[in-house]
Every structure is written in structure tokens, then in C-alpha cells.
């Protein structure tokens, strides 16, 4: 499976009023070989959905992000106890090897990823948000 990480602008539609639309930032990981995942927004590879949702919800701008990778570098995180990163709707538990998420509302918990996968997703999304033109970014995503 060849995974692709994408940060891009998409058109969002209000559930209650389909005629109300706006552009919003989006982060997804898809299987490049699966046309349904590539073409349809919201069809993120299931095991990465929680990570993408947490990043999109908690990082609103490149400048104001508390999840910048430098802050969560492996040498600053102890192996024995996970670092607890709080966001708008999620708690991210970060160790040197893995990251997993717990929703503060009804999202549940899970979505374990490697630290390197999380770091790449955060760096890519912050780079996308830092671009004033919000040009799409697409990078190969490690399947670890």
C-alpha cells in the first residue's frame, strides 16, 4: 500500500443549509492505489482518521500551534511516561515511539500512530497553514 498525506483547501457545506458553503483546511491520508480514497474527501485511511481530525481541530495557524514538532522532539519525551498534549477537542499521548489520541467529547480513543508519522503530519499541516496561498501539499506517508 502506498500512502499519501495531503494538506489542501476543500469546500465545506453546512449540514442544515446545503447552500451555505465555505473553504476550509483539510488533512487526509489516503491509499494512492484506491481511487475512492483519492477522489472522495473524507475517505481517510481509517487508522489515521483520529490523528488527522486531532491535528485539524487543534492546529488553527502555524504561529499559534502548540503541537509544533520542536516542542515534541523525541529527546524531550521520556520513554516511561507519555507526554500529554492538550488541544481543543483531543488529548494526544506522545512517547518516543508512538502517539495515540483520546477525544474529550464523543470521539472515543485510539488511532495509534508512530511518533515519526505524527511528526510528519504535523510538519506538513503547519507548512500548509504557513503558506499564504494555501497551495496543496502532497507527500508520501510511511506505513509503519
XYZ file of N, CA and C in Angstrom:
432
model
N 0.851 -1.165 0.000
C 0.000 0.000 0.000
C 0.905 1.239 0.000
N 0.651 2.165 -0.908
C 1.375 3.427 -0.970
C 0.483 4.510 -0.390
N 0.884 5.037 0.752
C 0.086 6.049 1.427
C 0.542 7.453 1.031
N -0.437 8.350 0.918
C -0.171 9.737 0.564
C -0.821 10.643 1.608
N -0.041 11.582 2.121
C -0.529 12.588 3.065
C -0.816 13.848 2.256
N -2.038 14.382 2.404
C -2.433 15.589 1.674
C -2.942 16.645 2.637
N -2.457 17.859 2.436
C -2.995 19.039 3.109
C -3.488 19.941 1.990
N -4.758 20.365 2.077
C -5.338 21.149 0.987
C -6.549 21.925 1.471
N -7.017 22.834 0.637
C -8.271 23.535 0.886
C -9.390 22.735 0.231
N -10.513 22.649 0.919
C -11.689 21.991 0.346
C -12.911 22.855 0.597
N -13.953 22.600 -0.167
C -15.216 23.310 0.058
C -16.042 22.523 1.061
N -16.457 23.198 2.118
C -17.294 22.587 3.145
C -18.730 23.064 2.960
N -19.685 22.211 3.337
C -21.104 22.508 3.175
C -21.793 22.333 4.527
N -22.614 23.301 4.912
C -23.365 23.215 6.172
C -24.411 22.111 6.074
N -24.509 21.263 7.084
C -25.491 20.174 7.081
C -26.916 20.705 7.000
N -27.225 21.704 7.806
C -28.594 22.221 7.885
C -28.959 23.107 6.694
N -27.953 23.707 6.048
C -28.210 24.610 4.919
C -27.224 24.302 3.794
N -27.564 23.384 2.903
C -26.636 22.988 1.842
C -26.182 24.134 0.944
N -26.906 25.230 0.927
C -26.485 26.369 0.109
C -25.409 27.222 0.804
N -25.113 26.942 2.074
C -24.063 27.655 2.796
C -22.766 26.860 2.643
N -21.792 27.488 1.982
C -20.511 26.820 1.700
C -19.357 27.756 2.026
N -18.217 27.174 2.365
C -17.012 27.938 2.634
C -15.805 27.036 2.402
N -14.654 27.655 2.273
C -13.414 26.907 2.082
C -12.780 26.642 3.443
N -12.242 25.440 3.620
C -11.610 25.076 4.877
C -10.367 24.239 4.640
N -9.465 24.236 5.590
C -8.237 23.437 5.506
C -8.569 21.977 5.782
N -7.859 21.086 5.114
C -8.135 19.660 5.227
C -6.843 18.876 5.251
N -6.780 17.829 6.061
C -5.639 16.926 6.140
C -6.165 15.514 6.026
N -5.550 14.719 5.149
C -6.002 13.332 4.974
C -4.831 12.455 4.578
N -4.985 11.169 4.843
C -4.029 10.162 4.401
C -4.822 9.144 3.615
N -4.414 8.944 2.377
C -5.138 8.027 1.501
C -4.192 6.992 0.930
N -4.776 5.930 0.406
C -4.036 4.901 -0.307
C -4.012 5.329 -1.768
N -2.839 5.615 -2.300
C -2.711 6.112 -3.674
C -3.285 5.137 -4.697
N -3.380 3.859 -4.355
C -3.882 2.860 -5.290
C -5.402 2.706 -5.240
N -6.056 3.366 -4.290
C -7.510 3.241 -4.142
C -8.186 4.516 -4.638
N -8.762 4.489 -5.857
C -9.370 5.698 -6.426
C -10.460 6.301 -5.544
N -11.214 5.495 -4.831
C -12.278 6.027 -3.969
C -11.684 6.893 -2.864
N -10.549 6.484 -2.308
C -9.912 7.260 -1.252
C -9.250 8.510 -1.808
N -8.734 8.435 -3.022
C -8.049 9.569 -3.612
C -9.039 10.660 -4.013
N -10.187 10.290 -4.556
C -11.116 11.259 -5.130
C -12.148 11.805 -4.160
N -12.525 11.049 -3.158
C -13.617 11.473 -2.287
C -13.082 12.009 -0.969
N -13.394 13.267 -0.676
C -12.975 13.874 0.580
C -13.620 13.119 1.742
N -12.862 12.982 2.788
C -13.395 12.328 3.970
C -13.206 10.827 3.970
N -12.486 10.321 3.005
C -12.255 8.878 2.922
C -10.825 8.549 3.341
N -10.420 9.105 4.447
C -9.092 8.879 5.001
C -8.943 7.402 5.366
N -7.731 6.864 5.255
C -7.468 5.507 5.709
C -7.891 5.458 7.182
N -8.801 4.548 7.552
C -9.407 4.571 8.892
C -8.437 4.667 10.066
N -7.298 3.987 10.017
C -6.408 4.012 11.180
C -5.722 5.368 11.385
N -5.860 6.291 10.416
C -5.261 7.616 10.560
C -6.303 8.718 10.742
N -7.570 8.369 10.783
C -8.632 9.381 10.904
C -8.513 10.202 12.183
N -8.293 9.553 13.316
C -8.225 10.281 14.590
C -7.063 11.253 14.609
N -5.921 10.833 14.080
C -4.769 11.718 14.048
C -5.075 12.952 13.191
N -5.608 12.741 12.000
C -5.910 13.869 11.112
C -6.945 14.800 11.735
N -7.980 14.242 12.335
C -9.009 15.068 12.991
C -8.410 15.880 14.133
N -7.580 15.239 14.943
C -6.971 15.940 16.078
C -6.081 17.073 15.596
N -5.285 16.826 14.575
C -4.398 17.867 14.057
C -5.211 19.017 13.485
N -6.224 18.725 12.669
C -7.040 19.782 12.070
C -7.783 20.592 13.127
N -8.290 19.936 14.166
C -9.037 20.634 15.212
C -8.145 21.481 16.104
N -6.941 21.002 16.359
C -6.102 21.653 17.356
C -5.091 22.638 16.785
N -4.807 22.567 15.517
C -3.850 23.498 14.913
C -4.623 24.418 13.979
N -4.791 25.655 14.397
C -5.544 26.620 13.604
C -4.645 27.530 12.779
N -3.391 27.697 13.203
C -2.448 28.519 12.452
C -1.042 28.020 12.748
N -0.126 28.310 11.835
C 1.254 27.876 12.033
C 1.873 28.559 13.249
N 1.529 29.819 13.479
C 2.118 30.581 14.579
C 1.582 30.176 15.938
N 0.318 29.821 16.015
C -0.307 29.567 17.299
C -0.348 28.106 17.698
N 0.346 27.261 16.988
C 0.246 25.833 17.251
C 1.042 25.417 18.484
N 0.383 24.648 19.343
C 1.091 24.070 20.491
C 1.645 22.699 20.132
N 1.366 22.239 18.926
C 1.821 20.921 18.506
C 2.981 20.988 17.517
N 3.702 22.098 17.522
C 4.840 22.188 16.612
C 5.838 21.094 16.945
N 6.417 20.442 15.936
C 7.291 19.294 16.167
C 8.464 19.556 17.097
N 9.046 20.752 17.113
C 10.176 21.026 18.002
C 9.822 20.829 19.459
N 8.587 21.138 19.794
C 8.128 21.010 21.177
C 7.999 19.548 21.582
N 7.754 18.692 20.620
C 7.587 17.263 20.894
C 8.721 16.451 20.274
N 9.937 16.952 20.361
C 11.049 16.191 19.803
C 11.326 14.984 20.702
N 11.772 13.865 20.105
C 11.937 12.624 20.893
C 12.830 12.769 22.112
N 13.880 13.602 22.046
C 14.791 13.700 23.201
C 14.159 14.436 24.377
N 13.031 15.131 24.171
C 12.358 15.841 25.269
C 11.237 15.002 25.887
N 10.992 13.828 25.349
C 9.901 12.987 25.833
C 10.498 11.759 26.513
N 10.034 11.487 27.706
C 10.524 10.329 28.442
C 9.885 9.052 27.914
N 10.648 7.970 27.892
C 10.136 6.692 27.410
C 9.103 6.088 28.353
N 9.282 6.293 29.631
C 8.450 5.603 30.613
C 7.040 6.170 30.730
N 6.886 7.481 30.540
C 5.574 8.091 30.737
C 5.237 8.970 29.543
N 4.051 8.803 28.961
C 3.711 9.626 27.794
C 3.504 11.092 28.158
N 3.921 11.948 27.247
C 3.625 13.373 27.364
C 2.168 13.555 26.966
N 1.443 14.369 27.707
C 0.022 14.609 27.428
C -0.139 15.975 26.793
N -0.446 15.991 25.494
C -0.639 17.244 24.789
C -2.120 17.547 24.683
N -2.555 18.673 25.207
C -3.969 19.044 25.194
C -4.265 19.905 23.983
N -5.471 19.733 23.429
C -5.907 20.559 22.318
C -7.343 20.995 22.535
N -7.979 21.445 21.460
C -9.363 21.932 21.549
C -10.347 20.819 21.886
N -10.182 19.658 21.291
C -11.145 18.582 21.491
C -10.474 17.231 21.724
N -9.155 17.226 21.820
C -8.412 15.972 21.914
C -7.309 16.071 22.951
N -6.896 14.907 23.429
C -5.657 14.780 24.186
C -4.797 13.828 23.378
N -3.569 14.235 23.110
C -2.621 13.371 22.410
C -1.617 12.863 23.435
N -1.427 11.559 23.497
C -0.437 10.944 24.371
C 0.765 10.630 23.494
N 1.896 11.246 23.828
C 3.057 11.179 22.954
C 4.225 10.544 23.684
N 4.779 9.484 23.098
C 6.011 8.873 23.595
C 7.037 8.951 22.472
N 8.226 8.464 22.730
C 9.272 8.483 21.699
C 8.937 7.553 20.532
N 8.080 6.589 20.765
C 7.786 5.589 19.738
C 6.408 5.721 19.117
N 5.435 6.169 19.908
C 4.065 6.173 19.397
C 3.261 7.345 19.949
N 2.143 7.599 19.265
C 1.213 8.650 19.661
C -0.184 8.061 19.540
N -1.052 8.329 20.523
C -2.438 7.912 20.404
C -3.309 9.031 20.957
N -4.594 8.970 20.662
C -5.480 10.104 20.898
C -6.697 9.698 21.717
N -7.188 10.660 22.489
C -8.420 10.479 23.247
C -9.275 11.721 23.020
N -10.494 11.505 22.549
C -11.404 12.629 22.340
C -11.967 13.111 23.663
N -12.119 14.420 23.804
C -12.667 14.985 25.041
C -14.190 14.964 25.039
N -14.785 14.622 23.925
C -16.242 14.578 23.825
C -16.654 13.165 23.438
N -17.247 12.964 22.303
C -17.725 11.619 21.957
C -16.885 10.944 20.877
N -15.654 11.433 20.633
C -14.835 10.866 19.565
C -14.247 9.502 19.909
N -14.158 9.185 21.182
C -13.572 7.916 21.590
C -12.077 8.049 21.761
N -11.382 6.925 21.692
C -9.933 6.933 21.798
C -9.352 5.912 20.856
N -8.065 6.047 20.591
C -7.396 5.128 19.680
C -6.560 5.857 18.667
N -6.526 5.289 17.473
C -5.788 5.924 16.399
C -4.297 5.958 16.635
N -3.726 4.886 17.172
C -2.296 4.877 17.462
C -1.483 4.962 16.180
N -0.476 5.853 16.187
C 0.442 6.016 15.064
C 1.854 6.080 15.623
N 2.842 5.971 14.763
C 4.215 6.116 15.229
C 4.517 7.596 15.454
N 5.516 7.866 16.279
C 5.913 9.249 16.518
C 6.324 9.915 15.211
N 7.045 9.193 14.353
C 7.511 9.754 13.083
C 6.341 10.076 12.154
N 5.303 9.240 12.135
C 4.120 9.529 11.315
C 3.439 10.804 11.813
N 3.269 10.917 13.116
C 2.641 12.098 13.713
C 3.442 13.352 13.402
N 4.745 13.267 13.584
C 5.615 14.417 13.342
C 5.517 14.877 11.890
N 5.525 13.943 10.936
C 5.409 14.296 9.520
C 4.064 14.961 9.230
N 2.985 14.435 9.807
C 1.651 15.007 9.585
C 1.565 16.425 10.148
N 2.092 16.636 11.347
C 2.061 17.972 11.957
C 2.915 18.941 11.135
N 4.123 18.545 10.775
C 5.006 19.418 9.999
C 4.359 19.803 8.662
N 3.746 18.839 7.995
C 3.117 19.096 6.702
C 1.950 20.055 6.845
N 1.103 19.836 7.859
C -0.062 20.695 8.048
C 0.354 22.115 8.442
N 1.362 22.253 9.297
C 1.844 23.574 9.700
C 2.449 24.294 8.494
N 3.186 23.563 7.662
C 3.759 24.171 6.442
C 2.648 24.651 5.513
N 1.583 23.853 5.381
C 0.433 24.233 4.565
C -0.224 25.501 5.116
N -0.447 25.552 6.419
C -1.084 26.715 7.039
C -0.203 27.963 6.950
N 1.116 27.779 6.915
C 2.033 28.912 6.843
C 2.078 29.535 5.449
N 1.635 28.815 4.438
C 1.636 29.316 3.061
C 0.447 30.255 2.871
N 0.672 31.538 2.595
C -0.447 32.474 2.439
C -1.396 32.098 1.302
N -0.900 31.376 0.304
C -1.753 30.960 -0.818
C -2.415 29.603 -0.580
N -2.027 28.937 0.508
C -2.576 27.622 0.866
C -2.562 26.649 -0.314
N -1.396 26.558 -0.953
C -1.230 25.599 -2.044
C -1.247 24.189 -1.470
N -1.857 23.235 -2.177
C -1.912 21.851 -1.684
C -0.516 21.266 -1.516
N -0.362 20.427 -0.513
C 0.885 19.692 -0.288
C 0.542 18.214 -0.311
N 1.345 17.456 -1.012
C 1.164 16.003 -1.085
C 2.529 15.354 -0.888
N 2.627 14.488 0.119
C 3.883 13.790 0.396
C 3.604 12.309 0.626
N 4.593 11.504 0.343
C 4.471 10.075 0.636
C 4.472 9.913 2.146
N 3.591 9.018 2.633
C 3.434 8.824 4.074
C 3.917 7.425 4.441
N 4.812 7.297 5.418
C 5.341 5.981 5.789
C 4.254 5.083 6.393
N 4.254 3.836 6.000
C 3.285 2.859 6.532
C 4.010 2.003 7.556
N 4.241 2.576 8.756
C 4.997 1.884 9.816
C 4.080 1.245 10.802
